[in-house]
Amino acid sequence: MIKNKILCCCILLILPFYIISQTENTEIPEIEPYPEDFNEIVVQIPEAKRPKPASPEEIQKASEKDFNQEEFNENKMAIKYGTPSEINSVIDKILENEDPRFNDELYDLFWASNSNEIKSRLMEYFAKLKDPCLEDYAIEVLDDPYDLPNSVVEQALNYVNQVESKASAPALVKLLESGEEQYFNGALSALGQTGGPREALYLADYINRDDLETAQKQALMRTLGKMNAVQTFDKIVEIAQDEDENSFVRMYAAEAIGNMKKEEAIPILLDLLETSDPNMKQYCIKGLSNFPDSEKAKNAIIQGIRDSHYKVRIESIKTAKTMNLKEAVEFLTYRAKNDTENAVKKECYPVIAELNTNEGNEFLIKQITDKKVPDSVKSQVAEALMKNGTLGEEEIVALARDVANDDRRKPLRYALGKQIAKYGRPAYAEVCALYVQSKDAQTASLGLDMFKTARYESARAVIKELAEEVKPKNAGNKKRARKLLGMEEEEPVKEEKSSASPAVTTTKDDADAK
């Protein structure tokens, strides 16, 4: 027992030194660059695979939407024997119904068909499902696209982008190197979605090419920003700080270095923020939003809320929300009351509501109750409050009650109705009944929307009254009310034919003949 204790103590003493020595000897492997001759790039085609199997729940849900077995069989026959237009119609139905039961048949059709139109549509279909079953075909297309229609190549680019095919990266690099302008944007977008550190380093070098147009450089930098490859940090910092570079390329570079979340980016972004260019300031704010624990970054964003340019103010307001800067509320309420730009004011309300401070909440509720506040503002504030919970619910209900029969305030009435119908909270039952009883057809329709969402028992009586109206103000609302209550549709009223003999018209010629 004593020997075992001594052995354990020795291991505990030696282990930290062993770990340190191993860590010091471990080198981060270098990333192998792509060859300078793009013909030497090796593209490996993945093995063929069938569509992902649907779950029993997905199949059951889809089968419940069938009107009958005949429709299901008709779709199968159309896939097997139909023309491209007929197959397109079936695919539209399948997508609308989220029906996975035909995926194997559609996959087999893809390989059996010689129609580029059908192949393009099926690539689009499986891209929407994010199913990599056609990955091998799409990469073959991108590796040698030159004898195929552009529509097929574009769908292949979209496909590898949507399914995030890592295996497609070498083919996409080859496509960029080919210099074919018609493929540039699609290949670049797909590479940004599928590429890793190796592709990011390739793009960071690619951006220095003299033959690139400004728009292409901007697209390249935006793609690099999405890839967040820290290996390119120094290179992108250099571009962001280059005052001779295109201003849009620089601002996308500023956002990109922030997205990498390296602490070294903070002083660089703060320095770039001193520019007079509002676009650069806006993207520096975007970059700083990645550092919620930095007091310097937070202070820069709060100060941005009162920047002289509205674009910077709006970006700073959005960032205060994403960083949960409760200390920004005083700035936000001031801007909401005093800003010269309505777009800035509108941006403030939902952020104040989401930050949920006592000061901010009191401000928002006052906007609902203060008669001097315009209805357009009341509408925006009510929307922000409802989205974030039940705060101000009593005041919103009182406001809806005030405008329910005031035709001078229809825009606010409609706006409140649309929002109330989204949430179906118990406190809104009274509003539902008031809206349904309105003489205005659109208001009554919004009331029916509220009932559809929440099925307020207290509003059922007025819904029934509407459903049983003999001479309805709006036939469409009556029909909806009956449907919501599960009542049968009324038979259309048939006009009774008169049993009397038709009157005989005597013409002048008949009279003369007599």
XYZ file of C-alpha atoms in Angstrom:
514
model
C 0.000 0.000 0.000
C 2.822 2.414 0.930
C 4.677 1.553 -2.297
C 1.577 2.263 -4.353
C 1.133 5.678 -2.678
C 4.784 6.565 -3.379
C 4.386 5.483 -7.014
C 1.258 7.635 -7.435
C 3.020 10.658 -5.936
C 5.959 10.194 -8.309
C 3.646 10.000 -11.322
C 1.811 13.164 -10.244
C 5.128 14.988 -9.871
C 6.513 13.860 -13.225
C 3.324 14.131 -15.323
C 3.185 17.972 -15.631
C 6.806 18.105 -16.844
C 6.092 15.341 -19.368
C 3.035 17.202 -20.704
C 5.010 20.459 -21.016
C 7.865 18.746 -22.845
C 5.440 17.051 -25.244
C 3.617 20.335 -25.865
C 6.877 22.148 -26.617
C 7.884 19.478 -29.129
C 4.511 19.503 -30.913
C 4.545 21.673 -33.998
C 1.450 22.915 -35.764
C 1.564 21.296 -39.201
C 1.974 23.674 -42.105
C -0.825 23.903 -44.621
C 0.197 22.608 -48.026
C -0.543 25.294 -50.622
C -2.207 24.550 -53.922
C 0.206 24.005 -56.845
C 0.923 27.000 -59.053
C -0.092 25.025 -62.139
C -3.815 24.462 -61.659
C -3.680 21.452 -64.005
C -1.794 19.657 -61.249
C -4.658 20.030 -58.771
C -6.078 16.601 -58.004
C -9.874 16.373 -57.784
C -11.145 13.257 -56.043
C -14.684 12.213 -56.920
C -16.615 10.869 -53.891
C -18.216 7.451 -54.026
C -21.802 7.262 -55.235
C -24.482 7.265 -52.552
C -28.245 7.086 -52.503
C -30.576 9.693 -50.910
C -30.803 9.859 -47.129
C -33.646 7.620 -45.917
C -36.704 9.405 -44.580
C -37.797 8.799 -41.006
C -41.094 6.963 -40.321
C -42.462 10.209 -38.844
C -41.695 12.125 -42.069
C -43.343 9.425 -44.187
C -46.428 9.333 -41.951
C -46.757 13.127 -41.999
C -46.538 13.167 -45.810
C -49.054 10.331 -46.264
C -51.605 12.185 -44.119
C -51.669 14.943 -46.762
C -52.748 12.538 -49.536
C -56.269 12.955 -50.823
C -56.215 9.341 -51.969
C -53.862 6.576 -53.098
C -54.556 7.456 -56.718
C -52.776 10.804 -56.419
C -49.703 9.106 -54.930
C -49.635 6.593 -57.799
C -50.086 9.356 -60.396
C -47.014 11.137 -59.047
C -45.002 7.932 -59.296
C -46.126 7.382 -62.888
C -45.288 10.989 -63.828
C -41.762 10.590 -62.426
C -41.339 7.350 -64.372
C -42.826 8.381 -67.713
C -43.424 12.143 -67.640
C -42.025 14.972 -69.742
C -39.736 17.567 -68.119
C -42.677 19.943 -67.568
C -44.777 17.175 -65.963
C -41.877 16.185 -63.725
C -41.408 19.841 -62.741
C -45.048 19.992 -61.630
C -44.647 16.857 -59.529
C -41.473 18.214 -57.895
C -43.303 21.423 -57.035
C -46.015 19.401 -55.268
C -43.452 17.254 -53.466
C -41.588 20.320 -52.182
C -44.798 22.045 -51.114
C -45.897 18.969 -49.147
C -42.389 18.240 -47.806
C -42.873 14.691 -49.059
C -39.744 12.466 -48.932
C -41.431 9.326 -50.301
C -40.344 9.919 -53.898
C -36.653 10.609 -53.295
C -35.427 7.210 -54.469
C -37.492 7.414 -57.671
C -36.222 10.945 -58.353
C -32.639 9.828 -57.752
C -33.036 6.911 -60.202
C -34.626 9.279 -62.720
C -31.604 11.574 -62.444
C -29.204 8.844 -63.542
C -31.560 7.401 -66.171
C -32.334 10.738 -67.850
C -30.342 12.301 -70.677
C -32.154 15.632 -70.251
C -30.031 18.459 -68.874
C -33.274 20.218 -67.920
C -34.303 17.307 -65.702
C -30.809 16.920 -64.227
C -30.654 20.637 -63.360
C -34.056 20.546 -61.673
C -33.185 17.451 -59.670
C -29.892 18.976 -58.524
C -31.908 21.984 -57.373
C -34.354 19.649 -55.600
C -31.721 17.684 -53.677
C -29.838 20.925 -52.909
C -32.955 22.218 -51.135
C -33.042 19.012 -49.110
C -29.291 19.399 -48.398
C -28.919 15.771 -49.446
C -25.389 14.950 -50.737
C -26.562 12.024 -52.899
C -25.535 13.827 -56.134
C -22.195 15.084 -54.810
C -20.200 12.795 -57.129
C -22.005 14.076 -60.235
C -21.773 17.755 -59.224
C -18.012 17.534 -58.613
C -17.480 15.767 -61.951
C -19.328 18.646 -63.639
C -17.183 21.262 -61.867
C -13.981 19.404 -62.695
C -14.781 19.572 -66.422
C -17.659 21.985 -67.114
C -16.718 23.216 -70.554
C -18.969 21.050 -72.744
C -22.061 21.467 -70.576
C -24.746 24.176 -70.617
C -24.190 27.010 -68.112
C -27.475 26.113 -66.415
C -26.087 22.693 -65.425
C -22.805 24.169 -64.151
C -24.647 26.840 -62.157
C -26.845 24.201 -60.526
C -23.752 22.126 -59.702
C -22.193 25.183 -58.026
C -25.389 25.843 -56.103
C -25.597 22.171 -55.125
C -22.107 21.859 -53.609
C -22.696 25.178 -51.853
C -25.985 24.059 -50.280
C -24.763 20.615 -49.186
C -21.424 22.122 -48.016
C -19.387 19.613 -49.986
C -15.828 19.717 -48.638
C -14.720 17.370 -51.422
C -15.620 19.985 -54.037
C -12.982 22.526 -52.899
C -10.168 21.441 -55.311
C -12.575 21.518 -58.261
C -13.724 25.000 -57.260
C -10.123 26.226 -57.054
C -9.480 24.820 -60.540
C -12.570 26.621 -61.792
C -11.338 29.939 -60.356
C -7.902 29.361 -61.875
C -9.433 28.701 -65.289
C -10.255 32.410 -65.600
C -13.806 31.714 -66.847
C -15.635 34.832 -65.634
C -19.099 33.278 -65.869
C -18.144 30.831 -63.109
C -16.268 33.257 -60.843
C -19.022 34.345 -58.444
C -20.598 30.906 -58.138
C -17.266 29.173 -57.550
C -16.199 31.800 -55.040
C -19.458 31.614 -53.097
C -19.301 27.816 -52.986
C -15.643 27.867 -51.921
C -16.486 30.203 -49.056
C -19.071 27.680 -47.850
C -17.066 24.505 -48.404
C -13.393 25.499 -48.099
C -11.062 25.253 -45.113
C -7.731 26.856 -44.091
C -6.000 25.690 -47.283
C -8.599 27.384 -49.485
C -8.593 30.518 -47.311
C -4.828 30.910 -47.764
C -5.285 30.391 -51.491
C -7.915 33.169 -51.654
C -5.791 35.511 -49.521
C -3.058 35.250 -52.171
C -5.529 35.318 -55.056
C -6.779 38.756 -54.017
C -3.392 40.302 -54.949
C -3.746 39.498 -58.626
C -3.471 42.478 -60.937
C -6.134 41.267 -63.356
C -8.946 41.255 -60.780
C -11.757 43.751 -61.133
C -12.749 45.788 -58.077
C -16.068 43.929 -57.764
C -14.203 40.611 -57.781
C -11.827 41.778 -55.051
C -14.778 42.876 -52.948
C -16.465 39.489 -53.408
C -13.212 37.739 -52.494
C -12.845 39.695 -49.280
C -16.437 39.053 -48.261
C -15.867 35.344 -48.816
C -12.689 35.404 -46.733
C -14.646 37.141 -43.980
C -17.161 34.274 -43.896
C -14.430 31.631 -43.745
C -12.920 32.984 -40.488
C -9.540 31.411 -41.242
C -7.095 32.735 -38.624
C -4.191 31.689 -40.845
C -5.013 34.681 -43.076
C -5.194 37.207 -40.209
C -1.936 39.087 -40.933
C -2.666 39.258 -44.640
C -6.171 40.649 -44.142
C -4.971 43.181 -41.542
C -2.505 44.438 -44.128
C -5.325 44.913 -46.645
C -7.577 46.649 -44.079
C -4.840 49.130 -43.220
C -3.830 49.849 -46.830
C -5.219 53.324 -47.570
C -4.542 52.838 -51.296
C -6.858 49.819 -51.403
C -10.487 50.068 -52.511
C -12.583 51.329 -49.570
C -15.124 48.497 -49.820
C -12.396 45.869 -49.895
C -10.928 47.486 -46.762
C -14.196 47.583 -44.886
C -14.929 43.916 -45.628
C -11.391 43.177 -44.413
C -12.144 45.020 -41.158
C -15.190 42.846 -40.571
C -13.202 39.716 -41.468
C -10.449 40.276 -38.893
C -13.111 40.853 -36.240
C -14.859 37.615 -37.185
C -11.637 35.726 -36.432
C -12.064 36.765 -32.765
C -8.363 37.301 -32.129
C -7.759 39.828 -29.343
C -5.128 41.525 -31.527
C -7.957 42.710 -33.768
C -9.406 45.083 -31.153
C -6.758 47.866 -31.264
C -6.598 47.570 -35.064
C -10.360 48.019 -35.399
C -10.399 50.889 -32.903
C -7.717 52.613 -34.948
C -9.630 52.066 -38.208
C -12.770 53.403 -36.510
C -11.193 56.871 -36.412
C -11.874 57.298 -40.138
C -14.439 59.728 -41.530
C -15.803 57.053 -43.893
C -19.186 55.902 -42.485
C -19.022 52.602 -44.367
C -15.661 51.738 -42.812
C -16.970 52.740 -39.375
C -20.015 50.524 -39.885
C -17.876 47.470 -40.668
C -15.475 48.181 -37.826
C -18.505 48.056 -35.518
C -19.453 44.705 -37.079
C -15.941 43.471 -36.358
C -15.960 44.724 -32.757
C -19.259 42.948 -32.098
C -17.232 39.736 -31.723
C -15.663 40.944 -28.451
C -18.441 41.182 -25.827
C -15.937 40.958 -22.951
C -13.803 43.890 -24.086
C -14.592 47.173 -22.325
C -12.903 49.112 -25.147
C -15.026 47.383 -27.772
C -18.227 47.957 -25.772
C -17.436 51.625 -25.244
C -16.742 52.099 -28.968
C -20.139 50.616 -29.812
C -21.988 52.748 -27.251
C -20.297 55.860 -28.596
C -21.264 54.745 -32.091
C -24.928 55.117 -31.120
C -24.412 58.901 -31.280
C -22.183 58.977 -34.353
C -22.848 61.775 -36.840
C -23.811 59.334 -39.600
C -27.071 57.401 -39.354
C -25.572 54.205 -40.833
C -23.074 54.002 -37.983
C -25.799 54.733 -35.425
C -27.992 51.941 -36.803
C -25.139 49.425 -36.858
C -24.178 50.350 -33.292
C -27.789 49.957 -32.131
C -27.981 46.483 -33.692
C -24.670 45.549 -32.096
C -25.831 46.762 -28.665
C -28.557 44.139 -28.975
C -26.280 41.264 -30.036
C -23.807 42.120 -27.255
C -26.592 42.640 -24.678
C -25.271 46.078 -23.720
C -27.773 47.133 -21.052
C -25.583 50.140 -20.311
C -26.541 51.457 -23.765
C -30.226 51.928 -22.861
C -29.865 55.609 -21.900
C -28.325 56.319 -25.300
C -31.040 54.307 -27.037
C -33.964 56.036 -25.335
C -32.430 59.419 -26.125
C -32.037 58.502 -29.788
C -35.567 57.069 -29.905
C -36.947 60.406 -28.690
C -34.660 62.834 -30.493
C -33.038 61.303 -33.581
C -33.652 63.116 -36.845
C -33.827 59.831 -38.776
C -36.980 57.726 -38.413
C -34.968 54.648 -39.422
C -32.778 55.118 -36.337
C -35.781 55.571 -34.037
C -37.430 52.457 -35.466
C -34.263 50.451 -34.825
C -34.176 51.530 -31.178
C -37.563 50.190 -30.009
C -36.958 46.423 -30.426
C -33.461 46.716 -28.949
C -34.728 48.577 -25.874
C -37.426 45.926 -25.441
C -34.969 43.056 -25.722
C -32.473 44.597 -23.294
C -35.349 44.645 -20.760
C -34.227 47.249 -18.232
C -36.542 49.171 -15.901
C -35.661 52.464 -17.529
C -36.163 51.118 -21.022
C -39.448 49.400 -20.195
C -40.889 52.546 -18.607
C -39.964 54.500 -21.728
C -41.660 52.006 -24.058
C -44.890 51.811 -22.070
C -45.073 55.602 -21.996
C -44.983 55.587 -25.805
C -48.114 53.414 -25.760
C -50.047 55.545 -23.254
C -48.938 59.075 -24.170
C -51.557 60.643 -26.453
C -48.945 62.971 -27.948
C -46.966 60.056 -29.416
C -47.875 59.376 -33.074
C -49.734 56.187 -33.934
C -46.869 55.047 -36.179
C -44.569 55.015 -33.147
C -47.189 53.283 -30.985
C -47.415 50.552 -33.609
C -43.640 49.972 -33.662
C -43.368 49.992 -29.872
C -46.308 47.606 -29.444
C -44.731 45.206 -31.930
C -41.426 45.310 -30.020
C -43.121 44.711 -26.658
C -45.284 41.837 -27.875
C -42.314 40.117 -29.476
C -40.453 40.130 -26.160
C -43.206 38.913 -23.843
C -46.188 40.244 -21.919
C -44.718 43.522 -20.709
C -47.134 46.382 -21.468
C -49.923 43.915 -22.284
C -52.570 45.851 -20.350
C -51.644 49.094 -22.095
C -51.644 47.441 -25.533
C -55.118 45.949 -24.946
C -56.415 49.373 -23.863
C -54.919 50.905 -27.022
C -56.534 48.241 -29.224
C -59.863 48.914 -27.487
C -59.521 52.637 -28.228
C -58.915 52.172 -31.938
C -61.272 49.213 -32.566
C -64.090 51.458 -33.816
C -62.168 54.632 -34.625
C -61.897 54.718 -38.406
C -59.506 57.655 -38.223
C -56.929 55.265 -36.745
C -57.358 52.299 -39.073
C -53.601 51.891 -39.809
C -52.867 51.437 -36.097
C -55.897 49.157 -35.681
C -54.704 46.910 -38.506
C -51.094 46.908 -37.288
C -52.100 45.931 -33.751
C -54.446 43.245 -35.073
C -51.725 41.592 -37.149
C -49.371 41.473 -34.170
C -51.979 40.286 -31.667
C -52.968 37.469 -34.039
C -49.388 36.143 -33.957
C -49.231 35.442 -30.252
C -52.681 34.320 -29.082
C -52.226 35.325 -25.448
C -55.196 35.074 -23.052
C -55.298 38.830 -22.420
C -56.133 39.432 -26.092
C -59.506 37.625 -26.002
C -61.398 40.905 -25.526
C -59.661 42.433 -28.543
C -60.553 39.395 -30.648
C -64.281 39.845 -29.896
C -64.163 43.596 -30.554
C -62.460 43.129 -33.912
C -64.859 40.388 -35.066
C -67.850 42.653 -34.313
C -66.423 45.501 -36.379
C -68.378 46.759 -39.395
C -65.042 47.021 -41.240
C -64.405 43.748 -43.117
C -60.611 43.841 -42.733
C -60.865 44.443 -38.982
C -63.311 41.526 -38.621
C -60.933 39.340 -40.643
C -58.092 40.185 -38.241
C -60.363 39.208 -35.360
C -60.893 35.834 -37.040
C -57.112 35.506 -37.342
C -56.838 36.028 -33.580
C -59.484 33.373 -32.937
C -57.757 30.930 -35.288
C -54.525 31.330 -33.292
C -55.928 31.119 -29.752
C -59.511 29.753 -29.948
C -60.721 32.163 -27.279
C -63.790 30.594 -25.673
C -65.123 34.019 -24.652
C -65.118 35.129 -28.303
C -66.921 32.048 -29.636
C -70.377 33.617 -29.326
C -69.565 36.596 -31.566
C -67.887 34.265 -34.076
C -71.116 32.246 -34.183
C -73.169 35.398 -34.725
C -70.997 36.223 -37.729
C -71.275 32.654 -39.009
C -75.104 32.778 -38.883
C -75.680 36.247 -40.368
C -78.526 36.158 -42.888
C -77.255 39.129 -44.846
C -73.536 39.194 -44.074
C -71.545 42.381 -44.533
C -68.755 40.218 -45.948
C -69.450 36.737 -47.316
C -65.801 35.732 -47.055
C -65.667 36.465 -43.315
C -68.907 34.537 -42.768
C -67.477 31.519 -44.598
C -64.263 31.690 -42.522
C -66.239 31.948 -39.286
C -68.261 28.812 -40.158
C -65.085 26.939 -41.012
C -63.388 27.986 -37.740
C -66.390 26.709 -35.772
C -66.564 23.459 -37.741
C -69.954 24.313 -39.223
C -71.014 22.918 -42.589
C -70.874 25.169 -45.609
C -74.216 26.641 -46.518
C -75.868 25.594 -49.741
C -75.988 28.460 -52.233
C -79.451 30.046 -52.415
C -81.166 29.080 -55.658
C -83.393 31.601 -57.383
C -86.987 30.359 -57.743
C -88.325 30.203 -61.276
C -91.718 31.847 -61.849
C -94.559 29.458 -62.778
C -96.380 32.146 -64.739
C -96.331 31.966 -68.538
C -93.836 34.262 -70.144
C -95.286 37.534 -71.325
C -95.955 37.747 -75.063
C -94.496 40.816 -76.678
C -96.451 42.178 -79.564
C -94.383 43.918 -82.191
C -95.565 46.716 -84.468
C -95.505 44.327 -87.432
C -97.805 41.900 -85.608
C -100.259 44.698 -84.847
C -100.306 45.821 -88.459
C -100.898 42.248 -89.593
C -103.925 42.070 -87.365
